[in-house]
Short mmCIF file of C-alpha atoms in Angstrom, two decimals:
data_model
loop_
_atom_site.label_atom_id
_atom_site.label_comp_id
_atom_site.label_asym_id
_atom_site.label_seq_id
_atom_site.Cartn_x
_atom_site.Cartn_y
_atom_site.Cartn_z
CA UNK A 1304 -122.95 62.94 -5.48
CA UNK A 1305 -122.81 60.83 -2.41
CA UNK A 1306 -125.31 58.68 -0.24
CA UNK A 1307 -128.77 59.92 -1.51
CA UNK A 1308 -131.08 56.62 -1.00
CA UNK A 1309 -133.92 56.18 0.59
CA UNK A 1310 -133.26 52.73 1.81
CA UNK A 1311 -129.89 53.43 3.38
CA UNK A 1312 -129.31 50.06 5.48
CA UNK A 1313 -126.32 49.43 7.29
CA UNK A 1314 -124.49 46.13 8.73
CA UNK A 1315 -122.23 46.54 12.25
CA UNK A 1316 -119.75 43.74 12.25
CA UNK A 1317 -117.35 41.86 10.44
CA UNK A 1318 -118.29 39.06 7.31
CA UNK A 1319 -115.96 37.67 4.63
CA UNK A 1320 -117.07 36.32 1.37
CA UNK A 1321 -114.01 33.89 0.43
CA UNK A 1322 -113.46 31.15 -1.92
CA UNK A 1323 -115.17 33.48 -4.85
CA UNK A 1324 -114.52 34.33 -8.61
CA UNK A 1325 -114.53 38.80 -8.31
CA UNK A 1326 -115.30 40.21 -11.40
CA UNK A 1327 -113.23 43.49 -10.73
CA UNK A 1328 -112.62 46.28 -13.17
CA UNK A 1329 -110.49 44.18 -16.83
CA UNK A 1330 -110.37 41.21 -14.67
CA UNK A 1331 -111.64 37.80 -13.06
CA UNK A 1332 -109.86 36.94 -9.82
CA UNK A 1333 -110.46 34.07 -6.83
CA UNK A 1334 -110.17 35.75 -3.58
CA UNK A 1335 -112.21 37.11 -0.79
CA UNK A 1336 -113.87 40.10 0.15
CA UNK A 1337 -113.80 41.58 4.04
CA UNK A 1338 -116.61 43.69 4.77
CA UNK A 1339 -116.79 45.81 7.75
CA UNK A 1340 -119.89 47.93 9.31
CA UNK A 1341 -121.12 48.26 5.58
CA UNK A 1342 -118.33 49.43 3.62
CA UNK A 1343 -115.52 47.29 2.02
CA UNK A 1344 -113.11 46.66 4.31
CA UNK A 1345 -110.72 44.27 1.92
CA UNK A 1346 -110.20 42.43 -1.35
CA UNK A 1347 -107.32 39.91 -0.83
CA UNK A 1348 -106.40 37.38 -3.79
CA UNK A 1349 -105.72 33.71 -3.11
CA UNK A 1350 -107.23 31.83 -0.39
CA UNK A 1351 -109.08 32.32 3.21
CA UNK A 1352 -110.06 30.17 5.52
CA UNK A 1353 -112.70 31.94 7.04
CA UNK A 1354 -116.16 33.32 6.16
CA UNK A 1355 -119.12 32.46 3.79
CA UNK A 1356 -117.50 29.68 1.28
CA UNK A 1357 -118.78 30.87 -2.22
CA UNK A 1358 -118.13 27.86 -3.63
CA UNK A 1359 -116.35 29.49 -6.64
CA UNK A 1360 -119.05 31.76 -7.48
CA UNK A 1361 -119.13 35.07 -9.07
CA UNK A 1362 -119.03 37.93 -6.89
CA UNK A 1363 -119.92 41.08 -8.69
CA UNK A 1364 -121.16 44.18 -7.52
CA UNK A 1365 -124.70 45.10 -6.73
CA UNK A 1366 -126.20 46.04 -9.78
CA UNK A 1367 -127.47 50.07 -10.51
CA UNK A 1368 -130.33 50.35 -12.02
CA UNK A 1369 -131.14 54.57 -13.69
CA UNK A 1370 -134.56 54.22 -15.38
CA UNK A 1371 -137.48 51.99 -14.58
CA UNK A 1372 -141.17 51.96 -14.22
CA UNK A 1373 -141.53 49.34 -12.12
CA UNK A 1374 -143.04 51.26 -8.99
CA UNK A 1375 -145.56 51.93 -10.82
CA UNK A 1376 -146.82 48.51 -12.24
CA UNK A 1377 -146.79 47.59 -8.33
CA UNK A 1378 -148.94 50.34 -7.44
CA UNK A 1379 -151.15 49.48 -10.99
CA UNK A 1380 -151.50 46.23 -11.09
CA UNK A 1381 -154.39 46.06 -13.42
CA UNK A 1382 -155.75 49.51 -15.33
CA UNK A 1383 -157.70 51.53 -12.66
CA UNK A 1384 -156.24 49.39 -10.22
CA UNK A 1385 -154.61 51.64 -7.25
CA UNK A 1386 -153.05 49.31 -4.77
CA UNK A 1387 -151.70 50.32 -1.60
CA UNK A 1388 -148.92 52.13 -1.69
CA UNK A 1389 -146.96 51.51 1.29
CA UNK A 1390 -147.61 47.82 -0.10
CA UNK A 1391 -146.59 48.33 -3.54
CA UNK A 1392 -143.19 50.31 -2.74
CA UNK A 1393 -141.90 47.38 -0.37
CA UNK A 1394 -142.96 44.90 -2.99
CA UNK A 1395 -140.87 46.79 -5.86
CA UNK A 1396 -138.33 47.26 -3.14
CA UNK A 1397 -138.16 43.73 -2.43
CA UNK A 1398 -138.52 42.11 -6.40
CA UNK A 1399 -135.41 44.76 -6.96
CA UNK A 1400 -133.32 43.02 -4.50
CA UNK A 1401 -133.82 39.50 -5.18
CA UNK A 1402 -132.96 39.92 -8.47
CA UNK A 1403 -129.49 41.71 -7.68
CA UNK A 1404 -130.33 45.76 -7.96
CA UNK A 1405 -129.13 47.48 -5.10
CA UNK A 1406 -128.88 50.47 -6.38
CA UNK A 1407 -132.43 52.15 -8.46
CA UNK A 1408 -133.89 55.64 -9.25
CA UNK A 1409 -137.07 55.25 -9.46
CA UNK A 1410 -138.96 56.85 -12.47
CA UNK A 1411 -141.48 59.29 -11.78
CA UNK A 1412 -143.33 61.41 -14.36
CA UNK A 1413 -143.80 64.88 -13.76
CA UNK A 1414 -146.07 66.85 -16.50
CA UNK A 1415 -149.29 65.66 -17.06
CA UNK A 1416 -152.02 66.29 -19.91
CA UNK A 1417 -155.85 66.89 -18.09
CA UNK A 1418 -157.46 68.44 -20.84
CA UNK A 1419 -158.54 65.41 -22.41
CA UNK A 1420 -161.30 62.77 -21.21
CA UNK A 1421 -159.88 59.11 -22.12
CA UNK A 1422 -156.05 60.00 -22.76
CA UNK A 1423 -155.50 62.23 -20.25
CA UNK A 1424 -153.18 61.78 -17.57
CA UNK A 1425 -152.77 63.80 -14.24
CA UNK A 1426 -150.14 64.40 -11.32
CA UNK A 1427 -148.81 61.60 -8.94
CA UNK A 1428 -145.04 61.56 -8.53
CA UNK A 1429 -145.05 64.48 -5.35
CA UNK A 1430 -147.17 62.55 -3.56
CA UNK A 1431 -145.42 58.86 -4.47
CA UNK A 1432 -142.07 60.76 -3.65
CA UNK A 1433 -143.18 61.17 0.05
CA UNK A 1434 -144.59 58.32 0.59
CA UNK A 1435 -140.98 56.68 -0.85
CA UNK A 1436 -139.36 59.23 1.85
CA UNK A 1437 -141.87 57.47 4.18
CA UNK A 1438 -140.55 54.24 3.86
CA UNK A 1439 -137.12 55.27 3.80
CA UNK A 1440 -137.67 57.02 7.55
CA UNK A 1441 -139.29 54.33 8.69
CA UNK A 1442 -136.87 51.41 7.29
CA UNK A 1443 -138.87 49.72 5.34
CA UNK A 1444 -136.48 49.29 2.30
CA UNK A 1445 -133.86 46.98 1.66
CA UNK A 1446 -131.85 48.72 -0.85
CA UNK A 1447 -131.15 52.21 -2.00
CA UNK A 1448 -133.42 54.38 -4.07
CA UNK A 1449 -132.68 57.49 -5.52
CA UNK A 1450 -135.70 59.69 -7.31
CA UNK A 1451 -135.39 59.81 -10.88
CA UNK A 1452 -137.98 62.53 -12.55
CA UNK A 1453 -139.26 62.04 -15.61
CA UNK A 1454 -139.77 65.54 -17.40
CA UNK A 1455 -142.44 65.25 -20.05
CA UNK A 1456 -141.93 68.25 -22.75
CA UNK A 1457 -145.68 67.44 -24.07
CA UNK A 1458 -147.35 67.91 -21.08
CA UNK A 1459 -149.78 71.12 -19.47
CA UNK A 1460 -148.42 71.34 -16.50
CA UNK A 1461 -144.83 70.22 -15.91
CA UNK A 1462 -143.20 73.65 -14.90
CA UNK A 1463 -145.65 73.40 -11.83
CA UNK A 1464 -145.14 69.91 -10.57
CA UNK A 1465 -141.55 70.53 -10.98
CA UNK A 1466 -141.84 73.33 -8.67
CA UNK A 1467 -143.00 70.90 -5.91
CA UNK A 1468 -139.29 69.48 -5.53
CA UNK A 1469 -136.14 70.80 -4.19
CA UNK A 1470 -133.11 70.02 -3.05
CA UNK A 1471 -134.23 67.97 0.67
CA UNK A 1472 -136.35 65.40 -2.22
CA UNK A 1473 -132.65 64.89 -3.21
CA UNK A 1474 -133.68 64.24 -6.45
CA UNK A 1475 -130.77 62.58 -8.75
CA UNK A 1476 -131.77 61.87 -12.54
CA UNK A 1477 -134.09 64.30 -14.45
CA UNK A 1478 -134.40 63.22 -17.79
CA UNK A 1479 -135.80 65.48 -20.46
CA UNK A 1480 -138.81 63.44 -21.94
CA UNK A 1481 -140.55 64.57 -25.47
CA UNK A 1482 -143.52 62.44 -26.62
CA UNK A 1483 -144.66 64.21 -28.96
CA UNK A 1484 -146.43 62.22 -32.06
CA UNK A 1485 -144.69 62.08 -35.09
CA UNK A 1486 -140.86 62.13 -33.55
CA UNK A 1487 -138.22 60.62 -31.43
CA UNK A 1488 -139.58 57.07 -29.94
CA UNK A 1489 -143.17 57.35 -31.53
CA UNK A 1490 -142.14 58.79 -35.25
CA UNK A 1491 -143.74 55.95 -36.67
CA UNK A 1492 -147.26 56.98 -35.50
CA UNK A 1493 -148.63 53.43 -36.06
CA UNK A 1494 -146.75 52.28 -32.89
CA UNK A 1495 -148.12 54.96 -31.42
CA UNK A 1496 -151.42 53.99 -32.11
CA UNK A 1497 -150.85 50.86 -31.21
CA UNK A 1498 -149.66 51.63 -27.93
CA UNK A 1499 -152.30 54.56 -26.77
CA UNK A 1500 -155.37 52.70 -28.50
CA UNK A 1501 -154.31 49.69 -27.20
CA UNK A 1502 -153.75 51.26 -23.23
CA UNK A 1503 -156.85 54.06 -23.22
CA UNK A 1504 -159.24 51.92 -25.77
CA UNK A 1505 -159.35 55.34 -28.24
CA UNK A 1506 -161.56 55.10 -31.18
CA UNK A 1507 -159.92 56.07 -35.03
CA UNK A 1508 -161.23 59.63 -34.70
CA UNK A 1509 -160.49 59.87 -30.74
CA UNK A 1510 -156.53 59.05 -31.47
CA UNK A 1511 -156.71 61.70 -34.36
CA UNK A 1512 -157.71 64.16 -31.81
CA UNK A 1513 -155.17 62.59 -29.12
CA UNK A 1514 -152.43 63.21 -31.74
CA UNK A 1515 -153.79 66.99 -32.48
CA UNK A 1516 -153.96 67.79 -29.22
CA UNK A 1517 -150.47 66.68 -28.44
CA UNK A 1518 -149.06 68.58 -30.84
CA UNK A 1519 -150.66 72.00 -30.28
CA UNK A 1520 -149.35 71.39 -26.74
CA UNK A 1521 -145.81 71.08 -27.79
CA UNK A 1522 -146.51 73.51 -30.22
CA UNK A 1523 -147.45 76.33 -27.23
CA UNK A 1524 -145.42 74.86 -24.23
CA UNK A 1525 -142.32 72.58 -25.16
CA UNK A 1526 -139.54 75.34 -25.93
CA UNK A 1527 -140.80 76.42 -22.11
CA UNK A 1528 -140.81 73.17 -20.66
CA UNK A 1529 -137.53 72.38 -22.01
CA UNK A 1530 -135.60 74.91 -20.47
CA UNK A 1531 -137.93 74.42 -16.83
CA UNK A 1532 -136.63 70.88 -16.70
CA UNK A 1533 -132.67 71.81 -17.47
CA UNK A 1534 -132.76 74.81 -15.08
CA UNK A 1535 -135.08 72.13 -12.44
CA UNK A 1536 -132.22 69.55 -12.81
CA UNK A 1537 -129.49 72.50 -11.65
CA UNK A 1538 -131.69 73.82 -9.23
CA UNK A 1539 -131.53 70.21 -7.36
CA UNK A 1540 -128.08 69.49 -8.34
CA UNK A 1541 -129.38 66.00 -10.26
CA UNK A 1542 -127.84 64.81 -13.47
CA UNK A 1543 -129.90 65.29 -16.52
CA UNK A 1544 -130.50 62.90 -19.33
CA UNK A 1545 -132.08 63.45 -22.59
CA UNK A 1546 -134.25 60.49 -23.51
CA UNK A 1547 -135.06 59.02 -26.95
CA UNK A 1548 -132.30 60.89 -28.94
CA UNK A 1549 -132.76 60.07 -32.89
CA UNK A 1550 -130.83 62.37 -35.12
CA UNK A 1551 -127.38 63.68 -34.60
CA UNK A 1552 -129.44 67.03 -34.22
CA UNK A 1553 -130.99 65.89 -31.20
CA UNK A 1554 -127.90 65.19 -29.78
CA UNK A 1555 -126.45 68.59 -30.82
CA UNK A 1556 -129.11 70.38 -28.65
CA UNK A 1557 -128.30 67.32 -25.68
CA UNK A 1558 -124.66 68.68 -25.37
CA UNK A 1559 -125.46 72.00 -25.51
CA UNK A 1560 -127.65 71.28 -22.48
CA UNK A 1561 -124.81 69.45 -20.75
CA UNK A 1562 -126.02 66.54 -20.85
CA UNK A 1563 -123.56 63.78 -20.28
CA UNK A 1564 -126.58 60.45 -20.60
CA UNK A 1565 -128.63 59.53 -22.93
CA UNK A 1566 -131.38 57.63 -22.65
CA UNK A 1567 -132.33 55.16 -25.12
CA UNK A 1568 -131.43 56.47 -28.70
CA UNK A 1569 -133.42 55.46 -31.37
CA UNK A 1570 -131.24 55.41 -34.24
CA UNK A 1571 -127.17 54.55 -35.02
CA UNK A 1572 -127.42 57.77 -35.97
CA UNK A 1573 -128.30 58.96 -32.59
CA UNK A 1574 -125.84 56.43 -30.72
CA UNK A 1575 -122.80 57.42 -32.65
CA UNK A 1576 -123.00 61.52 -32.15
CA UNK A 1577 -123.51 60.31 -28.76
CA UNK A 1578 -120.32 59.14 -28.72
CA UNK A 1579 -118.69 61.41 -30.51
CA UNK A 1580 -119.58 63.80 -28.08
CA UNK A 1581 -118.70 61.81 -24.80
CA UNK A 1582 -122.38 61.60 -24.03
CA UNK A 1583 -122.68 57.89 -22.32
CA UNK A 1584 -125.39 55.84 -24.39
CA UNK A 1585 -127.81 53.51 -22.29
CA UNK A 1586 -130.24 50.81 -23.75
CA UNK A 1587 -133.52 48.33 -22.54
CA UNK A 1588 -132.40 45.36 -20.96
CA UNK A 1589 -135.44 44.56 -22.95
CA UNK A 1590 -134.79 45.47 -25.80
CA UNK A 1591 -131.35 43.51 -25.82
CA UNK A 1592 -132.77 40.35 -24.62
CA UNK A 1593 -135.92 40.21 -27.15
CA UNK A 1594 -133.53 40.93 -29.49
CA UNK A 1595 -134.88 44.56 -30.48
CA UNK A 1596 -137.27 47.40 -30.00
CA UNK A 1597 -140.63 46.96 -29.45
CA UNK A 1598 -141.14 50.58 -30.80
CA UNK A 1599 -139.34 49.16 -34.30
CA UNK A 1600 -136.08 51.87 -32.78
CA UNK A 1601 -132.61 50.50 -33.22
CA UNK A 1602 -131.47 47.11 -31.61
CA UNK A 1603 -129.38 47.42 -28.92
CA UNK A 1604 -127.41 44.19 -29.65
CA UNK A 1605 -126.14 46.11 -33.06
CA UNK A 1606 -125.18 49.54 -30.79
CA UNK A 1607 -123.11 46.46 -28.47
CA UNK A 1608 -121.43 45.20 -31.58
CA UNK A 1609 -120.43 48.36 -32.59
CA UNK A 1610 -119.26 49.54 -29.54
CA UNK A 1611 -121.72 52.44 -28.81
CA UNK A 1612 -123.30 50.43 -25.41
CA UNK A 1613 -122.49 51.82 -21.95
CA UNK A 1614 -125.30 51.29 -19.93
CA UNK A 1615 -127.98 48.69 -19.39
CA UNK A 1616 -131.28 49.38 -17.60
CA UNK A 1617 -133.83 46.77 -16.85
CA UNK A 1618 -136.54 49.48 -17.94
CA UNK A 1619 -139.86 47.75 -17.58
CA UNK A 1620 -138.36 43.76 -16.44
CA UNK A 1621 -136.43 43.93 -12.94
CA UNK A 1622 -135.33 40.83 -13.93
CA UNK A 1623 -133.35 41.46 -16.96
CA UNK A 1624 -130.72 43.65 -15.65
CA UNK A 1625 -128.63 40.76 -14.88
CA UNK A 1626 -129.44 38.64 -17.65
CA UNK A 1627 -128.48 41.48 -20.13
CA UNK A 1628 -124.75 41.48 -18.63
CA UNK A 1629 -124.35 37.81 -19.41
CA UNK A 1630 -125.90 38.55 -22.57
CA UNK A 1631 -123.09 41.46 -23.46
CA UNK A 1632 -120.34 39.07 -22.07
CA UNK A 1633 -121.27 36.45 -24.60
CA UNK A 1634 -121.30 39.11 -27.36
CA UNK A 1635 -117.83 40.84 -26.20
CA UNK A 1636 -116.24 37.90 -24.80
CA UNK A 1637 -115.34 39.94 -21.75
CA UNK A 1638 -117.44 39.56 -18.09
CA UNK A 1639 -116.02 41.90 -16.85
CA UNK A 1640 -116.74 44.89 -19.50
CA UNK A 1641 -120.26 43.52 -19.71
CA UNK A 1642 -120.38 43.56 -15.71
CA UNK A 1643 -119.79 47.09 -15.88
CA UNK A 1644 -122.32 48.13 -18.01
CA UNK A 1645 -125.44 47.65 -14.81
CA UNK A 1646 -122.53 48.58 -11.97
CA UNK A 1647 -119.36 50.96 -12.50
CA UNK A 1648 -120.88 52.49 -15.77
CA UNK A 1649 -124.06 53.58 -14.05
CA UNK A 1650 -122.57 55.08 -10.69
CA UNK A 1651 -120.39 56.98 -12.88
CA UNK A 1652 -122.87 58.49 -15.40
CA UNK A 1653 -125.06 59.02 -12.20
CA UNK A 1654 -122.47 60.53 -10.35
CA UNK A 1655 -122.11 57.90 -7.43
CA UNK A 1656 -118.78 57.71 -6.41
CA UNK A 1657 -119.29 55.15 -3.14
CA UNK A 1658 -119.97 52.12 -5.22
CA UNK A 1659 -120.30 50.02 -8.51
CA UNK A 1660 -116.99 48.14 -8.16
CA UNK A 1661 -115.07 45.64 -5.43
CA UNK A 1662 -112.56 48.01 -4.15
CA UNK A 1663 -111.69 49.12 -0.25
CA UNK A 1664 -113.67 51.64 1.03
CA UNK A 1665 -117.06 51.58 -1.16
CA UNK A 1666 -120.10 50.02 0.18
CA UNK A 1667 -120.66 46.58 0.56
CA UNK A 1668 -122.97 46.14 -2.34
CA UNK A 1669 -122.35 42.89 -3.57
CA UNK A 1670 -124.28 40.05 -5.33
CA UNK A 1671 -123.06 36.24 -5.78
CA UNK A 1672 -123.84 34.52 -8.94
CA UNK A 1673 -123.76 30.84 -11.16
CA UNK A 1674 -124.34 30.45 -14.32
CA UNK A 1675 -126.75 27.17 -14.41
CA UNK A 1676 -127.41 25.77 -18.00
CA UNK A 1677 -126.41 29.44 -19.23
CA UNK A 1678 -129.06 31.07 -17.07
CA UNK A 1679 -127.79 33.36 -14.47
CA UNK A 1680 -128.84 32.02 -10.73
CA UNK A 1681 -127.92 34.75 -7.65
CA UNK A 1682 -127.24 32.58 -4.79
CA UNK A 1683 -127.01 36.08 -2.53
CA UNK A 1684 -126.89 39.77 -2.57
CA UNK A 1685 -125.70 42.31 -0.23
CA UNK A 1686 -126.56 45.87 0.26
CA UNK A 1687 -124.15 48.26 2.46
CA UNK A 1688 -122.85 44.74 3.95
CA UNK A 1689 -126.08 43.54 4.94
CA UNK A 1690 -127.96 39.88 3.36
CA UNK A 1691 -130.99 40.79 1.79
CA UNK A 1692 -131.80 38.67 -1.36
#
């Protein structure tokens, strides 16, 4: 999959970025980087005297970021808040830059639930998907965004709203979602409680009928929706994820899909027949930096430390993308594995081959970075060769 972003920006010109540490792929170099008219021009070793002096700084790729839902706390600040969109995009757009993410699919959900009063939920992402295609015409966007939908199984009416997208949206993650009570991220129906009380203000007999309802939807529609979402993904030529994996079951019926990501797993159990089965595991920043799930699901420091990590998205804190790699390169003892986890590891499971490393000839997505008293400060990021963070 090539270019696909909305916020394609490019850079005429010449820059170099020399006196730097590059975290390339197994290694830690000084050098410089030449970058011409957006792409990477040049990665020498040893010293230049000319260019932007990174005063021994990191340079690392930009990072790529698959899953968050960040857009949308923009555009809902506050519940039945609906802030102006335009707004709210360039203000995601802009948070996800100065924090290092160059590269994001943007999570949409498609399948909604309307035949319920407090809990319900209805359609938004077609019309949030044009108005990102907006922005990206107009060049309002710093960085690149890629649309990332968001399949719910347990849903009324996802086979329609995935009919709304084709191949121009150029869609490139569709992730098979299943919240059903009882299973997968919300087994422990407590949590769920928690969290849908908590969010729609559902009374004890309200969430009983919230949970019943649920179910009788999956119960009529989810073997349907299911196979929509897998044939939608091939229709638009997008990778496909499964999402919340817990038994090696789940993962069974993954593979058979052909799905090569996984989406947070819930369980070891999960993790492991992930990798078993060359399926590429991804975790919550979150999750790592908290130290574990706030859904009580696995931890993904223990996945890390037994080597069932790939991937590292900043889910619901922009912010926490790059402070998970430091994290992982303090577990591993190895910067540049844990560097690869929010760059290289991404564009590959996402099927980017133009960036997510320092090499000749990708794009000039770059961020520089110091550690100060063990918290990671960016000092500069780059996106196809141009400044903006």
């Amino acid at each position: 999959m090539g270019e696909m972003g909305f916020g394609h920006v490019t850079a005429s010109g010449e820059m170099v970025l020399r006196n730097a540490r590059l975290v390339l792929e197994g290694e830690v170099v000084r050098g410089s980087v030449r970058l011409v008219d957006g792409r990477i021009e040049a990665v020498d070793t040893g010293g230049s005297a000319f260019g932007v002096d990174c005063e021994g700084d990191l340079l690392i790729p930009g990072l790529i970021e698959l899953h968050t839902d960040n857009l949308e706390r923009h555009i809902q600040p506050r519940p039945k808040v609906d802030w102006p969109h335009a707004s709210a995009i360039m203000a995601h757009d802009g948070e996800l830059a100065s924090v290092g993410i160059t590269t994001v699919f943007d999570a949409m959900r498609v399948g909604s639930v309307v035949s319920e009063t407090k809990a319900r939920y209805g359609k938004y992402a077609r019309a949030l998907a044009d108005e990102l295609l907006t922005a990206r015409r107009r060049g309002m966007l710093r960085i690149s965004h890629f649309l990332h939908l968001r399949a719910e199984v347990c849903s009324e009416t996802l086979l329609d709203e995935l009919a709304e997208f084709g191949a121009p949206d150029r869609v490139g993650l569709v992730s098979i979602m299943d919240h059903t009570p009882g299973q997968r991220q919300f087994r422990d129906l407590s949590k769920l409680k928690d969290y849908v009380c908590g969010k729609h203000g559902l009374s004890e007999s309200e969430f009983g009928d919230h949970v019943a309802n649920l179910t009788a939807i999956h119960a009529r529609l989810g073997a349907a929706h299911e196979a929509g979402a897998v044939a939608a993904a091939q229709r638009f030529g997008a990778v496909l994820a499964s999402h919340d994996d817990t038994t090696a079951a789940h993962v069974a019926v993954s593979a058979a899909h052909g799905i090569r990501l996984a989406e947070f797993p819930t369980t070891v159990e999960a993790a492991q027949a992930c990798h078993d089965r060359g399926i590429a595991v991804m975790m919550g920043a979150p999750n790592l930096i908290r130290g574990g799930s706030h859904s009580g699901n696995v931890a993904a420091e223990d996945l890390a430390r037994r080597g069932l990590l790939d991937i590292v998205s900043s889910d619901y804190v922009p912010s926490a993308l790059m402070s998970s790699a430091f994290r992982l390169a303090d577990i591993w003892d190895d910067l540049p594995r844990a560097v690869a986890t929010v760059t290289s590891a991404p564009a590959r499971a996402s099927g980017l081959t133009d960036r997510g490393r320092i090499a000749a000839g990708l794009h000039g997505d770059l961020v520089r970075v110091r550690l100060v008293e063990g918290v990671p400060a960016i000092r500069g990021v780059w996106s196809h060769g141009r400044q903006v963070g």
